[in-house]
Amino acid sequence: MTKIQMTTPLVEMDGDEMTRILWKLIKENLLEPYIDLKTEYYDLGLENRDKTDDQVTIDSANATIKYGVAVKCATITPNQARVEEYNLKKMYKSPNGTIRSILDGTVFRAPIMVKGIEPCVRNWEKPITLARHAYGDVYKNVEIKVPGAGKAELVFTAADGSEVRETIHEFDGAGILQGVHNTDKSIESFAKSCFEYALDSKMDLWFATKDTVSKTYDGHFREIFDSIYEKEYKAKFEETGIEYFYTLIDDAVARVMKSKGGFIWACKNYDGDVMSDMVSSAFGSLAMMTSVLVSPAGIYEYEAAHGTVQKHYYKYLKGEATSTNPVATIFAWTGALRKRGELDGISELCAFADKLEKATLTTIESGRMTGDLVLITSLENAQKLGTEEFILAIRDELDTMVG
Ligand code: NAP
Ligand code: MG
């Protein structure tokens, strides 16, 4: 069998613990036998991040800017326990945070739907992709506990020394205060990433805030979205046959619950935090959720939405049997390979990505799946397979499809 040839390398970001084990199994069994895999490899495993003083993370993000597409394995974000466990020089920042700040992107999360794992919401027939703005608002707040009576003011001092001043509240007793901000630059990037992703995936885009109450703050999000849409995207959306629409956040929530799915829901930071957990758990499982970082310049980084599955890794290290779900990591690879195929005009690569996804879903639909899915499936003949066993079952399916 001749292997599919690639022209441009994918940026490959290896990671930690159980997902690092999955990574190797996926490459060896599901990719390398079929593709002459061309990657530029960066080892983002915690040991190598420590060895390189985290330079490897920065290098991998810069390589992503150079080549345009990356695939990333889950990585440990160190806390104090990890600093001791790995004897780290320091408590490094989250690699995802570092990469996101270099690429300046928005994260899109979408559930992988398969027969036998039904969403809790009966009418959801297609996936709902959630786009969460990842900068500012309450996540970069300043708070004060007001001890007693007094006047609270909002003051902006411009670079030239001039002031804008508004009274927030005249307190006659104790209370609380909070200051939040965002920047036009960040909101504009968020908007552009959403419009780009909608065009790319040919799905409608919904955006919602509370601009009836927060007329200036949330109103500005709406103004920026509307004006970028009118200027840069309206014609392209009409040509593609997709729609952008704005509504109030409470109306959006009601519509989402009644919808059939199949659209992108763009949310402000807090709304996205809350709603992504609701949407992902209603669709079934974190292990069936993909995640892609899209920069406003149209650069893509694919990964699974879950972490390194530490508990399973410790079992694996003790030689115990594991049943870790590789589906989201497989779909990170297929997403990246398909995008590479599209950019480089290699249709076999796109077709292979489709087949590998189909082989994965067919395996689950035949009743062979990992333990996390056995617990929630509606299939009656479900059989729990081990980590490697499940990947080999997918390989059998793939071999019949590839011929
Ligand atoms: P986690 O790795 O997502 O796992 C939490 C639990 O969810 C697991 O113990 C497991 O439950 C279940 N689970 C998650 N993915 C699964 C899969 N593929 N197959 C089967 N079960 C799965 O979260 P964590 O244990 O809280 O975090 C571990 C490390 O991951 C941390 O160091 C954190 O910093 C890192 N992390 C990285 C990313 C990223 O790189 N994007 C994201 C989140 C967390 P059971 O044990 O009940 O089977
Ligand atoms: Mg959350």
XYZ file of N, CA, C and O in Angstrom, residues 182-339:
632
model
N -12.509 45.336 29.321
C -12.088 44.593 28.144
C -11.455 45.577 27.177
O -11.510 46.784 27.413
N -10.840 45.059 26.100
C -10.210 45.975 25.144
C -10.809 45.758 23.754
O -11.202 44.632 23.412
N -10.857 46.824 22.965
C -11.375 46.708 21.596
C -10.585 45.657 20.817
O -11.154 44.875 20.058
N -9.267 45.646 21.039
C -8.412 44.723 20.292
C -8.825 43.269 20.542
O -8.943 42.471 19.614
N -9.045 42.944 21.813
C -9.396 41.572 22.151
C -10.785 41.206 21.635
O -11.009 40.091 21.141
N -11.720 42.138 21.742
C -13.088 41.847 21.264
C -13.076 41.695 19.736
O -13.746 40.819 19.180
N -12.284 42.518 19.063
C -12.190 42.420 17.604
C -11.605 41.069 17.161
O -12.114 40.445 16.230
N -10.554 40.613 17.865
C -9.975 39.300 17.527
C -10.992 38.203 17.743
O -11.104 37.270 16.939
N -11.711 38.312 18.860
C -12.743 37.319 19.173
C -13.778 37.279 18.038
O -14.103 36.205 17.511
N -14.249 38.442 17.644
C -15.265 38.510 16.593
C -14.745 37.906 15.290
O -15.405 37.070 14.662
N -13.521 38.299 14.907
C -12.970 37.797 13.639
C -12.783 36.287 13.670
O -13.068 35.602 12.686
N -12.284 35.757 14.805
C -12.115 34.306 14.910
C -13.454 33.606 14.738
O -13.542 32.567 14.085
N -14.506 34.166 15.324
C -15.841 33.552 15.221
C -16.342 33.581 13.782
O -16.851 32.580 13.273
N -16.187 34.721 13.116
C -16.647 34.815 11.726
C -15.852 33.858 10.828
O -16.413 33.185 9.968
N -14.527 33.795 11.045
C -13.681 32.895 10.252
C -14.101 31.441 10.455
O -14.192 30.660 9.512
N -14.332 31.087 11.705
C -14.677 29.698 12.020
C -16.036 29.326 11.424
O -16.235 28.217 10.935
N -16.967 30.279 11.459
C -18.300 30.030 10.894
C -18.199 29.775 9.393
O -18.787 28.825 8.864
N -17.403 30.591 8.704
C -17.214 30.403 7.257
C -16.559 29.056 6.976
O -16.968 28.332 6.077
N -15.539 28.749 7.781
C -14.773 27.530 7.589
C -15.636 26.284 7.803
O -15.534 25.313 7.071
N -16.483 26.327 8.817
C -17.290 25.142 9.146
C -18.687 25.223 8.524
O -19.499 24.323 8.705
N -18.967 26.312 7.829
C -20.270 26.528 7.165
C -21.436 26.370 8.129
O -22.435 25.712 7.841
N -21.301 26.975 9.304
C -22.380 26.931 10.284
C -22.803 28.357 10.630
O -21.976 29.270 10.613
N -24.092 28.523 10.990
C -24.575 29.823 11.450
C -23.843 30.227 12.720
O -23.410 29.373 13.495
N -23.756 31.536 12.931
C -23.118 32.059 14.142
C -24.141 32.839 14.961
O -24.789 33.750 14.446
N -24.279 32.447 16.226
C -25.130 33.184 17.164
C -24.223 33.924 18.136
O -23.225 33.367 18.598
N -24.585 35.147 18.458
C -23.840 35.865 19.499
C -24.849 36.538 20.413
O -25.862 37.078 19.935
N -24.581 36.473 21.705
C -25.543 37.019 22.653
C -24.829 37.682 23.827
O -23.807 37.181 24.298
N -25.361 38.825 24.264
C -24.895 39.467 25.498
C -26.127 40.026 26.208
O -27.256 39.717 25.818
N -25.903 40.847 27.200
C -27.034 41.448 27.920
C -27.002 42.957 27.672
O -26.886 43.747 28.612
N -27.068 43.376 26.425
C -26.890 44.792 26.113
C -28.107 45.658 26.430
O -28.013 46.880 26.344
N -29.216 45.038 26.817
C -30.345 45.865 27.269
C -30.062 46.430 28.652
O -30.526 47.511 29.000
N -29.298 45.701 29.450
C -28.972 46.143 30.804
C -27.609 46.833 30.819
O -27.447 47.925 31.330
N -26.605 46.173 30.218
C -25.267 46.734 30.143
C -25.136 47.421 28.781
O -24.547 46.889 27.850
N -25.705 48.642 28.722
C -25.845 49.294 27.417
C -24.496 49.691 26.822
O -24.296 49.602 25.616
N -23.561 50.135 27.650
C -22.266 50.564 27.134
C -21.307 49.385 26.985
O -20.703 49.201 25.926
N -21.167 48.592 28.045
C -20.172 47.516 28.065
C -20.565 46.396 27.093
O -19.899 46.163 26.088
N -21.678 45.734 27.380
C -22.128 44.671 26.476
C -22.534 45.255 25.119
O -22.333 44.631 24.077
N -23.073 46.466 25.157
C -23.443 47.136 23.907
C -22.247 47.283 22.980
O -22.368 47.149 21.758
N -21.052 47.502 23.567
C -19.852 47.660 22.750
C -19.438 46.338 22.088
O -18.971 46.327 20.948
N -19.608 45.239 22.791
C -19.362 43.925 22.173
C -20.241 43.785 20.926
O -19.795 43.373 19.861
N -21.514 44.141 21.092
C -22.452 44.003 19.981
C -22.059 44.915 18.814
O -22.053 44.482 17.652
N -21.703 46.175 19.148
C -21.297 47.123 18.095
C -20.100 46.595 17.302
O -20.066 46.684 16.076
N -19.116 46.055 18.025
C -17.911 45.563 17.345
C -18.260 44.381 16.444
O -17.867 44.327 15.271
N -19.016 43.433 16.965
C -19.438 42.287 16.143
C -20.203 42.772 14.896
O -19.909 42.369 13.781
N -21.193 43.639 15.137
C -22.027 44.097 14.021
C -21.196 44.828 12.968
O -21.367 44.612 11.770
N -20.284 45.691 13.426
C -19.567 46.498 12.441
C -18.556 45.655 11.662
O -18.407 45.826 10.454
N -17.892 44.710 12.313
C -16.967 43.831 11.577
C -17.754 42.965 10.593
O -17.338 42.748 9.456
N -18.919 42.514 11.029
C -19.750 41.682 10.143
C -20.129 42.467 8.888
O -19.944 41.993 7.761
N -20.656 43.669 9.094
C -21.097 44.476 7.953
C -19.948 44.754 6.991
O -20.088 44.642 5.779
N -18.797 45.136 7.574
C -17.665 45.555 6.736
C -16.967 44.394 6.041
O -16.596 44.486 4.880
N -16.751 43.295 6.787
C -15.844 42.279 6.253
C -16.485 40.939 5.920
O -15.905 40.160 5.173
N -17.633 40.636 6.518
C -18.113 39.255 6.400
C -19.490 39.067 5.783
O -19.834 37.962 5.395
N -20.292 40.121 5.711
C -21.685 39.966 5.276
C -21.773 39.262 3.913
O -22.492 38.271 3.760
N -21.009 39.774 2.968
C -21.052 39.211 1.614
C -20.622 37.747 1.615
O -21.261 36.897 0.991
N -19.546 37.458 2.364
C -19.040 36.078 2.408
C -20.057 35.143 3.049
O -20.214 33.999 2.622
N -20.743 35.615 4.081
C -21.759 34.786 4.737
C -22.903 34.492 3.770
O -23.379 33.367 3.686
N -23.344 35.527 3.047
C -24.453 35.343 2.108
C -24.073 34.359 1.000
O -24.847 33.482 0.642
N -22.843 34.501 0.539
C -22.325 33.608 -0.499
C -22.288 32.154 -0.003
O -22.607 31.228 -0.744
N -21.906 31.971 1.249
C -21.789 30.626 1.828
C -23.161 30.079 2.246
O -23.305 28.877 2.502
N -24.147 30.974 2.349
C -25.483 30.523 2.757
C -25.623 30.306 4.251
O -26.397 29.466 4.700
N -24.833 31.047 5.027
C -24.957 30.953 6.485
C -25.374 32.306 7.049
O -25.322 33.325 6.355
N -25.772 32.297 8.330
C -26.357 33.479 8.932
C -25.589 33.882 10.195
O -25.107 33.024 10.936
N -25.476 35.190 10.419
C -25.000 35.688 11.712
C -26.174 36.371 12.371
O -26.850 37.175 11.738
N -26.471 36.020 13.607
C -27.475 36.829 14.267
C -27.173 37.062 15.729
O -26.523 36.254 16.404
N -27.614 38.226 16.194
C -27.390 38.657 17.567
C -28.707 38.590 18.316
O -29.759 38.970 17.795
N -28.662 38.106 19.543
C -29.858 38.163 20.389
C -29.430 38.317 21.852
O -28.242 38.264 22.159
N -30.378 38.508 22.742
C -30.050 38.633 24.162
C -29.677 37.265 24.737
O -30.215 36.252 24.312
N -28.792 37.266 25.737
C -28.289 35.995 26.265
C -29.417 35.099 26.790
O -29.406 33.889 26.576
N -30.426 35.684 27.447
C -31.502 34.823 27.968
C -32.357 34.252 26.826
O -32.781 33.095 26.867
N -32.539 35.044 25.789
C -33.255 34.540 24.614
C -32.439 33.432 23.942
O -32.976 32.409 23.519
N -31.102 33.631 23.881
C -30.231 32.621 23.259
C -30.340 31.296 24.009
O -30.466 30.236 23.391
N -30.306 31.354 25.344
C -30.384 30.131 26.151
C -31.682 29.379 25.833
O -31.682 28.165 25.594
N -32.790 30.122 25.785
C -34.079 29.490 25.495
C -34.074 28.866 24.097
O -34.527 27.741 23.900
N -33.511 29.593 23.122
C -33.486 29.071 21.745
C -32.583 27.863 21.605
O -32.880 26.954 20.828
N -31.435 27.890 22.319
C -30.504 26.761 22.243
C -31.195 25.483 22.717
O -31.090 24.430 22.085
N -31.933 25.584 23.806
C -32.604 24.400 24.353
C -33.667 23.851 23.398
O -33.947 22.665 23.404
N -34.263 24.725 22.605
C -35.329 24.299 21.680
C -34.784 23.934 20.300
O -35.529 23.513 19.424
N -33.479 24.180 20.081
C -32.933 24.050 18.725
C -32.615 22.608 18.366
O -32.639 21.727 19.224
N -32.247 22.407 17.103
C -31.773 21.096 16.644
C -30.250 21.024 16.702
O -29.662 20.008 16.360
N -29.586 22.131 17.085
C -28.126 22.169 17.091
C -27.589 22.525 15.714
O -28.344 22.978 14.846
N -26.274 22.341 15.538
C -25.684 22.599 14.229
C -25.278 24.035 13.986
O -25.265 24.491 12.851
N -24.933 24.776 15.064
C -24.502 26.167 14.913
C -23.381 26.474 15.912
O -23.054 25.636 16.755
N -22.833 27.681 15.758
C -21.793 28.133 16.691
C -22.417 29.151 17.624
O -23.103 30.068 17.176
N -22.159 28.988 18.886
C -22.698 29.903 19.888
C -21.524 30.668 20.498
O -20.736 30.093 21.236
N -21.402 31.936 20.139
C -20.317 32.763 20.676
C -20.775 33.404 21.978
O -21.861 33.975 22.048
N -19.940 33.281 23.008
C -20.299 33.779 24.335
C -19.189 34.646 24.915
O -18.011 34.379 24.697
N -19.570 35.632 25.686
C -18.606 36.378 26.493
C -17.969 35.407 27.494
O -18.481 34.315 27.737
N -16.888 35.867 28.103
C -16.058 34.997 28.932
C -16.840 34.205 30.001
O -16.746 32.974 30.068
N -17.630 34.887 30.783
C -18.351 34.219 31.864
C -19.467 33.320 31.313
O -19.628 32.164 31.746
N -20.230 33.854 30.368
C -21.302 33.047 29.769
C -20.707 31.774 29.162
O -21.277 30.684 29.280
N -19.546 31.914 28.507
C -18.900 30.772 27.864
C -18.412 29.753 28.878
O -18.503 28.543 28.651
N -17.897 30.228 29.996
C -17.437 29.340 31.060
C -18.603 28.466 31.527
O -18.523 27.237 31.581
N -19.721 29.100 31.828
C -20.879 28.394 32.371
C -21.542 27.527 31.304
O -21.831 26.354 31.516
N -21.776 28.113 30.134
C -22.536 27.411 29.106
C -21.756 26.257 28.481
O -22.347 25.270 28.063
N -20.415 26.364 28.414
C -19.673 25.257 27.799
C -19.763 24.014 28.681
O -19.839 22.902 28.180
N -19.772 24.194 30.000
C -19.918 23.024 30.870
C -21.314 22.432 30.735
O -21.491 21.216 30.748
N -22.325 23.276 30.579
C -23.686 22.761 30.410
C -23.803 22.000 29.079
O -24.258 20.859 29.045
N -23.351 22.646 28.005
C -23.478 22.022 26.683
C -22.681 20.714 26.625
O -23.180 19.687 26.178
N -21.427 20.733 27.147
C -20.607 19.520 27.012
C -21.167 18.381 27.855
O -21.214 17.244 27.403
N -21.630 18.656 29.069
C -22.151 17.525 29.840
C -23.484 17.041 29.292
O -23.769 15.851 29.335
N -24.275 17.945 28.718
C -25.546 17.505 28.124
C -25.314 16.654 26.879
O -26.133 15.809 26.532
N -24.170 16.852 26.215
C -23.872 16.033 25.033
C -23.272 14.687 25.417
O -23.121 13.820 24.580
N -22.847 14.493 26.667
C -22.409 13.155 27.075
C -21.138 13.111 27.876
O -21.147 12.717 29.021
N -19.979 13.520 27.302
C -18.729 13.250 27.988
C -17.607 14.187 27.530
O -17.517 14.514 26.351
N -16.759 14.551 28.464
C -15.599 15.395 28.164
C -14.632 14.670 27.213
O -13.930 15.302 26.430
N -14.645 13.354 27.275
C -13.749 12.577 26.412
C -14.257 12.534 24.966
O -13.614 11.961 24.095
N -15.426 13.131 24.717
C -15.993 13.171 23.368
C -16.142 14.623 22.919
O -17.084 14.976 22.212
N -15.206 15.459 23.342
C -15.311 16.889 23.056
C -14.005 17.351 22.422
O -12.934 17.141 22.974
N -14.120 17.961 21.242
C -12.909 18.478 20.599
C -12.768 19.955 20.909
O -13.731 20.617 21.294
N -11.574 20.446 20.697
C -11.295 21.822 21.014
C -10.316 22.345 19.974
O -9.348 21.668 19.649
N -10.605 23.503 19.411
C -9.653 24.064 18.454
C -9.492 25.554 18.724
O -10.451 26.265 18.972
N -8.232 25.954 18.740
C -7.906 27.367 18.922
C -7.752 27.974 17.533
O -6.956 27.486 16.726
N -8.537 29.011 17.248
C -8.464 29.654 15.937
C -8.028 31.100 16.134
O -8.643 31.839 16.898
N -6.962 31.484 15.460
C -6.486 32.856 15.609
C -7.184 33.729 14.569
O -7.651 33.225 13.545
N -7.259 35.048 14.819
C -7.901 35.914 13.832
C -7.177 35.893 12.480
O -7.764 36.227 11.468
N -5.911 35.448 12.486
C -5.180 35.344 11.222
C -5.449 34.022 10.515
O -4.855 33.735 9.469
N -6.349 33.199 11.083
C -6.684 31.930 10.442
C -5.659 30.830 10.694
O -5.377 30.019 9.820
N -5.095 30.793 11.912
C -4.166 29.731 12.299
C -4.907 28.789 13.252
O -5.676 29.249 14.087
N -4.686 27.470 13.084
C -5.478 26.478 13.807
C -4.617 25.579 14.685
O -3.591 25.075 14.234
N -5.066 25.381 15.928
C -4.402 24.429 16.818
C -5.464 23.504 17.412
O -6.359 23.960 18.117
N -5.351 22.214 17.097
C -6.381 21.237 17.496
C -5.947 20.454 18.721
O -4.783 20.055 18.833
N -6.894 20.187 19.625
C -6.595 19.334 20.770
C -7.861 18.694 21.315
O -8.965 18.968 20.837
N -7.701 17.834 22.328
C -8.856 17.281 23.033
C -9.231 18.276 24.129
O -8.378 19.029 24.594
N -10.488 18.256 24.566
C -10.890 19.208 25.602
C -10.515 18.737 27.008
O -10.488 19.519 27.943
N -10.214 17.426 27.153
C -9.918 16.918 28.498
C -8.440 17.060 28.846
O -7.633 17.469 28.006
N -8.103 16.704 30.094
C -6.721 16.816 30.555
C -5.931 15.543 30.304
O -6.257 14.758 29.402
N -4.898 15.339 31.114
C -3.940 14.251 30.876
C -4.380 12.916 31.485
O -3.641 11.953 31.431
N -5.547 12.896 32.079
C -6.147 11.700 32.702
C -5.158 11.043 33.674
O -4.847 9.847 33.564
N -4.749 11.821 34.623
C -3.717 11.454 35.605
C -4.017 10.133 36.323
O -3.137 9.285 36.465
N -5.254 9.955 36.758
C -5.597 8.747 37.549
C -5.368 7.485 36.732
O -4.876 6.485 37.253
N -5.741 7.537 35.448
C -5.542 6.365 34.588
C -4.046 6.109 34.394
O -3.610 4.965 34.338
N -3.268 7.177 34.305
C -1.820 7.048 34.089
C -1.151 6.331 35.263
O -0.292 5.474 35.072
N -1.561 6.684 36.476
C -0.965 6.026 37.644
C -1.313 4.545 37.675
O -0.484 3.722 38.056
N -2.527 4.195 37.206
C -2.893 2.778 37.096
C -2.003 2.104 36.051
O -1.490 1.009 36.261
N -1.833 2.795 34.929
C -1.006 2.286 33.833
C 0.427 2.029 34.321
O 1.020 0.990 34.030
N 0.955 2.986 35.099
C 2.327 2.840 35.610
C 2.457 1.630 36.530
O 3.502 0.994 36.585
N 1.380 1.325 37.250
C 1.398 0.158 38.148
C 1.145 -1.145 37.403
O 1.057 -2.200 38.009
N 0.962 -1.039 36.070
C 0.725 -2.232 35.263
C -0.723 -2.692 35.277
O -1.047 -3.777 34.804
N -1.604 -1.861 35.835
C -3.023 -2.229 35.855
C -3.679 -1.921 34.507
O -3.200 -1.070 33.767
N -4.800 -2.611 34.244
C -5.512 -2.394 32.979
C -6.175 -1.015 32.983
O -6.690 -0.576 34.005
N -6.120 -0.323 31.828
C -6.798 0.976 31.715
C -7.772 0.916 30.542
O -7.616 0.090 29.643
N -8.748 1.808 30.597
C -9.684 1.938 29.483
C -9.896 3.432 29.281
O -10.889 3.996 29.702
N -8.897 4.058 28.664
C -8.920 5.513 28.476
C -9.427 5.831 27.075
O -8.979 5.225 26.101
N -10.327 6.765 26.997
C -10.991 7.095 25.726
C -10.088 7.984 24.850
O -9.773 9.112 25.227
N -9.688 7.489 23.665
C -8.792 8.263 22.802
C -9.530 9.114 21.762
O -8.889 9.752 20.943
N -10.867 9.103 21.788
C -11.626 9.660 20.661
C -11.316 11.151 20.425
O -11.049 11.567 19.295
N -11.329 11.947 21.494
C -11.087 13.384 21.298
C -9.671 13.637 20.775
O -9.453 14.554 19.972
N -8.709 12.811 21.209
C -7.330 12.974 20.717
C -7.225 12.530 19.254
O -6.546 13.181 18.452
N -7.926 11.457 18.893
C -7.958 11.040 17.474
C -8.553 12.163 16.615
O -8.018 12.513 15.562
N -9.643 12.762 17.104
C -10.291 13.833 16.341
C -9.446 15.115 16.295
O -9.613 15.932 15.385
N -8.559 15.293 17.262
C -7.627 16.419 17.164
C -6.712 16.195 15.965
O -6.478 17.092 15.147
N -6.231 14.956 15.820
C -5.376 14.610 14.678
C -6.131 14.723 13.354
O -5.623 15.288 12.389
N -7.346 14.186 13.318
C -8.084 14.238 12.041
C -8.407 15.685 11.668
O -8.334 16.052 10.495
N -8.729 16.497 12.665
C -9.005 17.911 12.392
C -7.791 18.587 11.784
O -7.892 19.309 10.779
N -6.622 18.322 12.371
C -5.387 18.947 11.895
C -4.994 18.421 10.509
O -4.595 19.192 9.629
N -5.128 17.104 10.311
C -4.758 16.525 9.011
C -5.686 17.034 7.903
O -5.244 17.343 6.799
N -6.978 17.132 8.233
C -7.935 17.612 7.233
C -7.626 19.062 6.859
O -7.630 19.437 5.685
N -7.336 19.880 7.874
C -7.010 21.291 7.613
C -5.747 21.390 6.761
O -5.680 22.158 5.803
